[in-house]
């Protein structure tokens, strides 16, 4: 009996010690080490430490990885819908869509975490990065803790009177499999809502600690009302670049002293200078066959430039480079634009020449998506590894050919859609014309030299134009629509303000990815006047092109984003740009637009639709030709006579 009592006493003592040292409501030394305090919420998902000192029944926890470990891609490794991973470690490294529902007894009501900053030293290099508090959220953050009150959590978001019954379910990352590459469109519907997913997180390995420590930031704030939210939003981007500023930069770039003069004049350069003069003196016109003047900045110059491109342009495609990184296009999923262009340019006989001496432009035929995937499989995780790989390729072609050295790479171009592409190409290919999906003017995108590649989600390679179009403009019953995963810092704020607030504002979370869910998503777009295109982890989103497909006016909420074909298209004629800080006023902004202006913009959407469609056999003014024209245009207007 004494032995039994002794054993029981030891067990109770151990249990008390364990609770004191581990449960989140106790104030431990680690809490103060990372800044947890009264009224704050600190979440460290890498080792599943969660500390709450507030009061709210529910909270959402959003995990974003360091940009040194993974991009915001969420793509699968090959092309299948879901690919299993060997262990949960790799699942956590490859997914940034871990959005779990955590039941808490101590979270501040309606609080959204985003403003206080924690800076960590780089354990790999020993160097410190300068952190600007005003631009921290603009950069890739490691952790964002988001808490909000859940209203009627158990009921469906969409009533049976709508197109489908679409429950709002915060996603739980599955034990096996990673989200496929189109997860950014509507997230994953088969994730379950369960607080038990917290137990799935485990202590990181030493390698993960080193990689994650590079730019670890814990962001937290308490937002109790709309005025506080508005002040927080203004801090996200202290001074975002306005569209008018971008237009001024575009005009200035044509005559900029920074334009590169070739080290040696050539016949091809003189041909381009001739084309430049011809474009500048193009006869003035209002409309032309198949084109409406008001959706272009200068339809006369665009038409003349396009004609000269068709008549003159020659492109050389380097044969160097091994598959799968080079010469292996992937034509489905979120990064399909780079694959479609690669496929079509390499098979083109009109523009492509075999003799590089006849070329005006030189195409670097690599896939940023395959570069990332291939090197990741070889345990190369960082931007520096990918950048080094591209630098070696540049050394190869510059050593073998004279064309790179003659122009310092200015007559070369690349087409890349991965989120990391701007960073990994900035140093080795900085002088090249870069067609980038991630076109962030605040992060190295150069207006007038670089061009924006549209993010296109191609559902059918055989029939890319299947099911496009929508209801007539006056038969659209919803004012605005958005649905998608809570990627990045902005979308949770969008939902905070507008989810279930107004009947004509269909602002939803992830929708089911089965056939019915996808059909409902398309029907919402086809039945809405305005489609909200809110940034995710990065500034770009496929919703812009989707909105154009379904003839819904894009409302672009992504500070510092340069829209596609900005050189020639007048985006103000068929879309709206709303500053992130103006989210609380979104509905008032939309309602303030007169019906006449709405109809004109909706007509503009239909007029530009042809420019955003891929065809297996390219057609005049389609997406292939528009990408190529933007590269041609920027090369011409960056070139200066000796």
mmCIF file with all atom_site columns, C-alpha atoms in Angstrom, residues 194-366:
data_model
loop_
_atom_site.group_PDB
_atom_site.id
_atom_site.type_symbol
_atom_site.label_atom_id
_atom_site.label_alt_id
_atom_site.label_comp_id
_atom_site.label_asym_id
_atom_site.label_entity_id
_atom_site.label_seq_id
_atom_site.pdbx_PDB_ins_code
_atom_site.Cartn_x
_atom_site.Cartn_y
_atom_site.Cartn_z
_atom_site.occupancy
_atom_site.B_iso_or_equiv
_atom_site.pdbx_formal_charge
_atom_site.auth_seq_id
_atom_site.auth_comp_id
_atom_site.auth_asym_id
_atom_site.auth_atom_id
_atom_site.pdbx_PDB_model_num
ATOM 1   C CA . UNK A 1 194 ? -10.217 20.482 -36.170 1.00 0.00 ? 194 UNK A CA 1
ATOM 2   C CA . UNK A 1 195 ? -8.021  21.930 -33.466 1.00 0.00 ? 195 UNK A CA 1
ATOM 3   C CA . UNK A 1 196 ? -6.208  18.601 -33.204 1.00 0.00 ? 196 UNK A CA 1
ATOM 4   C CA . UNK A 1 197 ? -4.036  19.593 -36.130 1.00 0.00 ? 197 UNK A CA 1
ATOM 5   C CA . UNK A 1 198 ? -1.877  21.600 -33.736 1.00 0.00 ? 198 UNK A CA 1
ATOM 6   C CA . UNK A 1 199 ? -0.485  18.306 -32.469 1.00 0.00 ? 199 UNK A CA 1
ATOM 7   C CA . UNK A 1 200 ? 0.788   17.490 -35.945 1.00 0.00 ? 200 UNK A CA 1
ATOM 8   C CA . UNK A 1 201 ? 3.536   20.083 -35.649 1.00 0.00 ? 201 UNK A CA 1
ATOM 9   C CA . UNK A 1 202 ? 6.866   18.891 -34.358 1.00 0.00 ? 202 UNK A CA 1
ATOM 10  C CA . UNK A 1 203 ? 10.211  20.322 -33.336 1.00 0.00 ? 203 UNK A CA 1
ATOM 11  C CA . UNK A 1 204 ? 12.216  21.441 -36.360 1.00 0.00 ? 204 UNK A CA 1
ATOM 12  C CA . UNK A 1 205 ? 15.465  19.887 -37.435 1.00 0.00 ? 205 UNK A CA 1
ATOM 13  C CA . UNK A 1 206 ? 18.715  21.832 -37.107 1.00 0.00 ? 206 UNK A CA 1
ATOM 14  C CA . UNK A 1 207 ? 18.666  22.540 -40.848 1.00 0.00 ? 207 UNK A CA 1
ATOM 15  C CA . UNK A 1 208 ? 15.140  23.936 -40.663 1.00 0.00 ? 208 UNK A CA 1
ATOM 16  C CA . UNK A 1 209 ? 16.065  26.128 -37.713 1.00 0.00 ? 209 UNK A CA 1
ATOM 17  C CA . UNK A 1 210 ? 18.953  27.624 -39.672 1.00 0.00 ? 210 UNK A CA 1
ATOM 18  C CA . UNK A 1 211 ? 16.852  28.266 -42.751 1.00 0.00 ? 211 UNK A CA 1
ATOM 19  C CA . UNK A 1 212 ? 13.859  29.678 -40.885 1.00 0.00 ? 212 UNK A CA 1
ATOM 20  C CA . UNK A 1 213 ? 15.967  31.871 -38.632 1.00 0.00 ? 213 UNK A CA 1
ATOM 21  C CA . UNK A 1 214 ? 17.118  33.941 -41.604 1.00 0.00 ? 214 UNK A CA 1
ATOM 22  C CA . UNK A 1 215 ? 14.111  36.255 -41.615 1.00 0.00 ? 215 UNK A CA 1
ATOM 23  C CA . UNK A 1 216 ? 11.916  35.168 -38.731 1.00 0.00 ? 216 UNK A CA 1
ATOM 24  C CA . UNK A 1 217 ? 9.412   37.844 -37.837 1.00 0.00 ? 217 UNK A CA 1
ATOM 25  C CA . UNK A 1 218 ? 6.517   37.570 -35.456 1.00 0.00 ? 218 UNK A CA 1
ATOM 26  C CA . UNK A 1 219 ? 3.814   40.050 -36.309 1.00 0.00 ? 219 UNK A CA 1
ATOM 27  C CA . UNK A 1 220 ? 1.089   40.963 -33.833 1.00 0.00 ? 220 UNK A CA 1
ATOM 28  C CA . UNK A 1 221 ? -1.423  43.694 -33.160 1.00 0.00 ? 221 UNK A CA 1
ATOM 29  C CA . UNK A 1 222 ? -4.806  44.142 -31.604 1.00 0.00 ? 222 UNK A CA 1
ATOM 30  C CA . UNK A 1 223 ? -7.496  45.576 -33.876 1.00 0.00 ? 223 UNK A CA 1
ATOM 31  C CA . UNK A 1 224 ? -10.691 46.215 -31.971 1.00 0.00 ? 224 UNK A CA 1
ATOM 32  C CA . UNK A 1 225 ? -12.669 48.327 -34.412 1.00 0.00 ? 225 UNK A CA 1
ATOM 33  C CA . UNK A 1 226 ? -12.722 49.640 -37.947 1.00 0.00 ? 226 UNK A CA 1
ATOM 34  C CA . UNK A 1 227 ? -10.813 52.812 -37.138 1.00 0.00 ? 227 UNK A CA 1
ATOM 35  C CA . UNK A 1 228 ? -7.979  50.769 -35.652 1.00 0.00 ? 228 UNK A CA 1
ATOM 36  C CA . UNK A 1 229 ? -8.066  48.486 -38.680 1.00 0.00 ? 229 UNK A CA 1
ATOM 37  C CA . UNK A 1 230 ? -7.840  51.488 -40.996 1.00 0.00 ? 230 UNK A CA 1
ATOM 38  C CA . UNK A 1 231 ? -4.802  52.816 -39.150 1.00 0.00 ? 231 UNK A CA 1
ATOM 39  C CA . UNK A 1 232 ? -3.152  49.402 -39.351 1.00 0.00 ? 232 UNK A CA 1
ATOM 40  C CA . UNK A 1 233 ? -3.852  49.164 -43.056 1.00 0.00 ? 233 UNK A CA 1
ATOM 41  C CA . UNK A 1 234 ? -2.188  52.509 -43.669 1.00 0.00 ? 234 UNK A CA 1
ATOM 42  C CA . UNK A 1 235 ? 0.945   51.146 -42.040 1.00 0.00 ? 235 UNK A CA 1
ATOM 43  C CA . UNK A 1 236 ? 1.094   48.185 -44.417 1.00 0.00 ? 236 UNK A CA 1
ATOM 44  C CA . UNK A 1 237 ? 2.390   50.438 -47.162 1.00 0.00 ? 237 UNK A CA 1
ATOM 45  C CA . UNK A 1 238 ? 3.333   53.862 -45.921 1.00 0.00 ? 238 UNK A CA 1
ATOM 46  C CA . UNK A 1 239 ? 3.424   55.266 -49.445 1.00 0.00 ? 239 UNK A CA 1
ATOM 47  C CA . UNK A 1 240 ? 2.412   52.754 -52.125 1.00 0.00 ? 240 UNK A CA 1
ATOM 48  C CA . UNK A 1 241 ? 3.143   53.731 -55.695 1.00 0.00 ? 241 UNK A CA 1
ATOM 49  C CA . UNK A 1 242 ? 0.013   54.984 -57.391 1.00 0.00 ? 242 UNK A CA 1
ATOM 50  C CA . UNK A 1 243 ? -0.956  54.070 -60.925 1.00 0.00 ? 243 UNK A CA 1
ATOM 51  C CA . UNK A 1 244 ? -0.308  57.659 -61.997 1.00 0.00 ? 244 UNK A CA 1
ATOM 52  C CA . UNK A 1 245 ? 3.235   57.371 -60.637 1.00 0.00 ? 245 UNK A CA 1
ATOM 53  C CA . UNK A 1 246 ? 3.795   54.198 -62.637 1.00 0.00 ? 246 UNK A CA 1
ATOM 54  C CA . UNK A 1 247 ? 2.568   55.928 -65.790 1.00 0.00 ? 247 UNK A CA 1
ATOM 55  C CA . UNK A 1 248 ? 5.031   58.761 -65.180 1.00 0.00 ? 248 UNK A CA 1
ATOM 56  C CA . UNK A 1 249 ? 7.845   56.238 -64.725 1.00 0.00 ? 249 UNK A CA 1
ATOM 57  C CA . UNK A 1 250 ? 6.867   54.560 -67.990 1.00 0.00 ? 250 UNK A CA 1
ATOM 58  C CA . UNK A 1 251 ? 7.014   57.849 -69.880 1.00 0.00 ? 251 UNK A CA 1
ATOM 59  C CA . UNK A 1 252 ? 10.318  58.817 -68.307 1.00 0.00 ? 252 UNK A CA 1
ATOM 60  C CA . UNK A 1 253 ? 11.895  55.433 -69.035 1.00 0.00 ? 253 UNK A CA 1
ATOM 61  C CA . UNK A 1 254 ? 11.741  55.926 -72.826 1.00 0.00 ? 254 UNK A CA 1
ATOM 62  C CA . UNK A 1 255 ? 14.126  58.865 -72.686 1.00 0.00 ? 255 UNK A CA 1
ATOM 63  C CA . UNK A 1 256 ? 16.040  57.815 -69.603 1.00 0.00 ? 256 UNK A CA 1
ATOM 64  C CA . UNK A 1 257 ? 19.781  58.299 -69.469 1.00 0.00 ? 257 UNK A CA 1
ATOM 65  C CA . UNK A 1 258 ? 19.901  54.839 -67.927 1.00 0.00 ? 258 UNK A CA 1
ATOM 66  C CA . UNK A 1 259 ? 18.943  53.284 -71.246 1.00 0.00 ? 259 UNK A CA 1
ATOM 67  C CA . UNK A 1 260 ? 21.764  51.052 -72.378 1.00 0.00 ? 260 UNK A CA 1
ATOM 68  C CA . UNK A 1 261 ? 23.773  51.951 -75.453 1.00 0.00 ? 261 UNK A CA 1
ATOM 69  C CA . UNK A 1 262 ? 25.294  48.906 -77.109 1.00 0.00 ? 262 UNK A CA 1
ATOM 70  C CA . UNK A 1 263 ? 29.054  48.654 -76.870 1.00 0.00 ? 263 UNK A CA 1
ATOM 71  C CA . UNK A 1 264 ? 29.123  48.042 -80.602 1.00 0.00 ? 264 UNK A CA 1
ATOM 72  C CA . UNK A 1 265 ? 26.527  49.194 -83.093 1.00 0.00 ? 265 UNK A CA 1
ATOM 73  C CA . UNK A 1 266 ? 25.109  46.454 -85.277 1.00 0.00 ? 266 UNK A CA 1
ATOM 74  C CA . UNK A 1 267 ? 22.768  46.047 -88.203 1.00 0.00 ? 267 UNK A CA 1
ATOM 75  C CA . UNK A 1 268 ? 20.099  44.656 -85.864 1.00 0.00 ? 268 UNK A CA 1
ATOM 76  C CA . UNK A 1 269 ? 20.335  47.642 -83.524 1.00 0.00 ? 269 UNK A CA 1
ATOM 77  C CA . UNK A 1 270 ? 19.972  50.035 -86.441 1.00 0.00 ? 270 UNK A CA 1
ATOM 78  C CA . UNK A 1 271 ? 16.879  48.120 -87.559 1.00 0.00 ? 271 UNK A CA 1
ATOM 79  C CA . UNK A 1 272 ? 15.374  48.530 -84.099 1.00 0.00 ? 272 UNK A CA 1
ATOM 80  C CA . UNK A 1 273 ? 16.138  52.259 -84.086 1.00 0.00 ? 273 UNK A CA 1
ATOM 81  C CA . UNK A 1 274 ? 14.407  52.545 -87.450 1.00 0.00 ? 274 UNK A CA 1
ATOM 82  C CA . UNK A 1 275 ? 11.357  50.765 -85.994 1.00 0.00 ? 275 UNK A CA 1
ATOM 83  C CA . UNK A 1 276 ? 11.379  53.173 -83.041 1.00 0.00 ? 276 UNK A CA 1
ATOM 84  C CA . UNK A 1 277 ? 11.177  56.179 -85.352 1.00 0.00 ? 277 UNK A CA 1
ATOM 85  C CA . UNK A 1 278 ? 8.396   54.570 -87.374 1.00 0.00 ? 278 UNK A CA 1
ATOM 86  C CA . UNK A 1 279 ? 6.374   53.918 -84.217 1.00 0.00 ? 279 UNK A CA 1
ATOM 87  C CA . UNK A 1 280 ? 6.821   57.451 -82.917 1.00 0.00 ? 280 UNK A CA 1
ATOM 88  C CA . UNK A 1 281 ? 5.491   58.993 -86.127 1.00 0.00 ? 281 UNK A CA 1
ATOM 89  C CA . UNK A 1 282 ? 2.559   56.595 -86.541 1.00 0.00 ? 282 UNK A CA 1
ATOM 90  C CA . UNK A 1 283 ? -0.560  58.298 -87.996 1.00 0.00 ? 283 UNK A CA 1
ATOM 91  C CA . UNK A 1 284 ? -3.211  59.077 -85.387 1.00 0.00 ? 284 UNK A CA 1
ATOM 92  C CA . UNK A 1 285 ? -6.322  56.877 -85.331 1.00 0.00 ? 285 UNK A CA 1
ATOM 93  C CA . UNK A 1 286 ? -9.187  56.310 -82.884 1.00 0.00 ? 286 UNK A CA 1
ATOM 94  C CA . UNK A 1 287 ? -10.231 52.718 -83.567 1.00 0.00 ? 287 UNK A CA 1
ATOM 95  C CA . UNK A 1 288 ? -9.126  50.047 -85.966 1.00 0.00 ? 288 UNK A CA 1
ATOM 96  C CA . UNK A 1 289 ? -10.298 46.605 -87.000 1.00 0.00 ? 289 UNK A CA 1
ATOM 97  C CA . UNK A 1 290 ? -10.639 44.426 -83.899 1.00 0.00 ? 290 UNK A CA 1
ATOM 98  C CA . UNK A 1 291 ? -9.215  47.087 -81.542 1.00 0.00 ? 291 UNK A CA 1
ATOM 99  C CA . UNK A 1 292 ? -10.907 49.797 -79.485 1.00 0.00 ? 292 UNK A CA 1
ATOM 100 C CA . UNK A 1 293 ? -8.839  52.914 -78.955 1.00 0.00 ? 293 UNK A CA 1
ATOM 101 C CA . UNK A 1 294 ? -9.843  53.755 -75.391 1.00 0.00 ? 294 UNK A CA 1
ATOM 102 C CA . UNK A 1 295 ? -8.396  50.547 -73.909 1.00 0.00 ? 295 UNK A CA 1
ATOM 103 C CA . UNK A 1 296 ? -4.917  51.442 -75.238 1.00 0.00 ? 296 UNK A CA 1
ATOM 104 C CA . UNK A 1 297 ? -2.526  54.163 -74.157 1.00 0.00 ? 297 UNK A CA 1
ATOM 105 C CA . UNK A 1 298 ? -1.858  54.986 -77.795 1.00 0.00 ? 298 UNK A CA 1
ATOM 106 C CA . UNK A 1 299 ? -3.614  52.728 -80.257 1.00 0.00 ? 299 UNK A CA 1
ATOM 107 C CA . UNK A 1 300 ? -1.837  54.315 -83.229 1.00 0.00 ? 300 UNK A CA 1
ATOM 108 C CA . UNK A 1 301 ? 1.612   53.484 -81.896 1.00 0.00 ? 301 UNK A CA 1
ATOM 109 C CA . UNK A 1 302 ? 0.537   50.040 -80.694 1.00 0.00 ? 302 UNK A CA 1
ATOM 110 C CA . UNK A 1 303 ? -0.842  49.083 -84.086 1.00 0.00 ? 303 UNK A CA 1
ATOM 111 C CA . UNK A 1 304 ? 2.274   50.327 -85.895 1.00 0.00 ? 304 UNK A CA 1
ATOM 112 C CA . UNK A 1 305 ? 4.576   48.629 -83.409 1.00 0.00 ? 305 UNK A CA 1
ATOM 113 C CA . UNK A 1 306 ? 2.689   45.337 -83.760 1.00 0.00 ? 306 UNK A CA 1
ATOM 114 C CA . UNK A 1 307 ? 2.886   45.517 -87.573 1.00 0.00 ? 307 UNK A CA 1
ATOM 115 C CA . UNK A 1 308 ? 6.623   46.121 -87.453 1.00 0.00 ? 308 UNK A CA 1
ATOM 116 C CA . UNK A 1 309 ? 7.079   43.254 -84.997 1.00 0.00 ? 309 UNK A CA 1
ATOM 117 C CA . UNK A 1 310 ? 5.318   40.877 -87.349 1.00 0.00 ? 310 UNK A CA 1
ATOM 118 C CA . UNK A 1 311 ? 7.398   42.131 -90.263 1.00 0.00 ? 311 UNK A CA 1
ATOM 119 C CA . UNK A 1 312 ? 10.839  42.484 -88.699 1.00 0.00 ? 312 UNK A CA 1
ATOM 120 C CA . UNK A 1 313 ? 11.353  40.688 -85.381 1.00 0.00 ? 313 UNK A CA 1
ATOM 121 C CA . UNK A 1 314 ? 13.714  37.718 -85.240 1.00 0.00 ? 314 UNK A CA 1
ATOM 122 C CA . UNK A 1 315 ? 14.416  35.748 -82.075 1.00 0.00 ? 315 UNK A CA 1
ATOM 123 C CA . UNK A 1 316 ? 17.196  33.294 -81.333 1.00 0.00 ? 316 UNK A CA 1
ATOM 124 C CA . UNK A 1 317 ? 16.457  30.564 -78.792 1.00 0.00 ? 317 UNK A CA 1
ATOM 125 C CA . UNK A 1 318 ? 19.540  29.197 -77.052 1.00 0.00 ? 318 UNK A CA 1
ATOM 126 C CA . UNK A 1 319 ? 19.873  25.451 -77.435 1.00 0.00 ? 319 UNK A CA 1
ATOM 127 C CA . UNK A 1 320 ? 22.086  25.185 -74.375 1.00 0.00 ? 320 UNK A CA 1
ATOM 128 C CA . UNK A 1 321 ? 20.557  23.919 -71.160 1.00 0.00 ? 321 UNK A CA 1
ATOM 129 C CA . UNK A 1 322 ? 19.346  20.489 -70.084 1.00 0.00 ? 322 UNK A CA 1
ATOM 130 C CA . UNK A 1 323 ? 15.878  19.280 -69.226 1.00 0.00 ? 323 UNK A CA 1
ATOM 131 C CA . UNK A 1 324 ? 13.871  19.541 -67.044 1.00 0.00 ? 324 UNK A CA 1
ATOM 132 C CA . UNK A 1 325 ? 14.968  23.094 -66.184 1.00 0.00 ? 325 UNK A CA 1
ATOM 133 C CA . UNK A 1 326 ? 15.451  24.095 -69.832 1.00 0.00 ? 326 UNK A CA 1
ATOM 134 C CA . UNK A 1 327 ? 13.310  23.314 -72.873 1.00 0.00 ? 327 UNK A CA 1
ATOM 135 C CA . UNK A 1 328 ? 10.606  21.460 -70.911 1.00 0.00 ? 328 UNK A CA 1
ATOM 136 C CA . UNK A 1 329 ? 7.423   23.559 -70.724 1.00 0.00 ? 329 UNK A CA 1
ATOM 137 C CA . UNK A 1 330 ? 4.737   22.875 -68.129 1.00 0.00 ? 330 UNK A CA 1
ATOM 138 C CA . UNK A 1 331 ? 1.415   24.096 -69.501 1.00 0.00 ? 331 UNK A CA 1
ATOM 139 C CA . UNK A 1 332 ? -0.979  23.594 -66.602 1.00 0.00 ? 332 UNK A CA 1
ATOM 140 C CA . UNK A 1 333 ? -1.380  25.109 -63.187 1.00 0.00 ? 333 UNK A CA 1
ATOM 141 C CA . UNK A 1 334 ? -0.652  28.447 -61.612 1.00 0.00 ? 334 UNK A CA 1
ATOM 142 C CA . UNK A 1 335 ? 2.675   28.983 -63.421 1.00 0.00 ? 335 UNK A CA 1
ATOM 143 C CA . UNK A 1 336 ? 1.485   27.854 -66.831 1.00 0.00 ? 336 UNK A CA 1
ATOM 144 C CA . UNK A 1 337 ? 2.209   31.168 -68.564 1.00 0.00 ? 337 UNK A CA 1
ATOM 145 C CA . UNK A 1 338 ? 5.950   30.548 -68.686 1.00 0.00 ? 338 UNK A CA 1
ATOM 146 C CA . UNK A 1 339 ? 5.345   27.053 -70.042 1.00 0.00 ? 339 UNK A CA 1
ATOM 147 C CA . UNK A 1 340 ? 2.930   28.179 -72.745 1.00 0.00 ? 340 UNK A CA 1
ATOM 148 C CA . UNK A 1 341 ? 5.297   30.847 -73.970 1.00 0.00 ? 341 UNK A CA 1
ATOM 149 C CA . UNK A 1 342 ? 8.239   28.436 -74.027 1.00 0.00 ? 342 UNK A CA 1
ATOM 150 C CA . UNK A 1 343 ? 6.243   25.856 -75.962 1.00 0.00 ? 343 UNK A CA 1
ATOM 151 C CA . UNK A 1 344 ? 4.968   28.325 -78.543 1.00 0.00 ? 344 UNK A CA 1
ATOM 152 C CA . UNK A 1 345 ? 8.198   30.256 -79.125 1.00 0.00 ? 345 UNK A CA 1
ATOM 153 C CA . UNK A 1 346 ? 10.314  27.126 -79.514 1.00 0.00 ? 346 UNK A CA 1
ATOM 154 C CA . UNK A 1 347 ? 7.880   25.789 -82.101 1.00 0.00 ? 347 UNK A CA 1
ATOM 155 C CA . UNK A 1 348 ? 7.515   29.089 -83.940 1.00 0.00 ? 348 UNK A CA 1
ATOM 156 C CA . UNK A 1 349 ? 8.894   29.444 -87.461 1.00 0.00 ? 349 UNK A CA 1
ATOM 157 C CA . UNK A 1 350 ? 7.846   33.020 -88.129 1.00 0.00 ? 350 UNK A CA 1
ATOM 158 C CA . UNK A 1 351 ? 9.965   34.724 -85.464 1.00 0.00 ? 351 UNK A CA 1
ATOM 159 C CA . UNK A 1 352 ? 12.640  32.176 -84.535 1.00 0.00 ? 352 UNK A CA 1
ATOM 160 C CA . UNK A 1 353 ? 15.893  31.983 -86.517 1.00 0.00 ? 353 UNK A CA 1
ATOM 161 C CA . UNK A 1 354 ? 18.673  29.409 -86.400 1.00 0.00 ? 354 UNK A CA 1
ATOM 162 C CA . UNK A 1 355 ? 21.416  31.930 -87.081 1.00 0.00 ? 355 UNK A CA 1
ATOM 163 C CA . UNK A 1 356 ? 21.950  34.132 -83.983 1.00 0.00 ? 356 UNK A CA 1
ATOM 164 C CA . UNK A 1 357 ? 23.518  36.852 -86.154 1.00 0.00 ? 357 UNK A CA 1
ATOM 165 C CA . UNK A 1 358 ? 20.070  37.552 -87.607 1.00 0.00 ? 358 UNK A CA 1
ATOM 166 C CA . UNK A 1 359 ? 18.376  37.942 -84.227 1.00 0.00 ? 359 UNK A CA 1
ATOM 167 C CA . UNK A 1 360 ? 17.169  41.129 -82.560 1.00 0.00 ? 360 UNK A CA 1
ATOM 168 C CA . UNK A 1 361 ? 16.342  39.314 -79.313 1.00 0.00 ? 361 UNK A CA 1
ATOM 169 C CA . UNK A 1 362 ? 17.701  36.240 -77.526 1.00 0.00 ? 362 UNK A CA 1
ATOM 170 C CA . UNK A 1 363 ? 15.433  34.026 -75.436 1.00 0.00 ? 363 UNK A CA 1
ATOM 171 C CA . UNK A 1 364 ? 16.720  32.267 -72.301 1.00 0.00 ? 364 UNK A CA 1
ATOM 172 C CA . UNK A 1 365 ? 14.588  29.083 -72.347 1.00 0.00 ? 365 UNK A CA 1
ATOM 173 C CA . UNK A 1 366 ? 14.413  28.108 -68.676 1.00 0.00 ? 366 UNK A CA 1
#
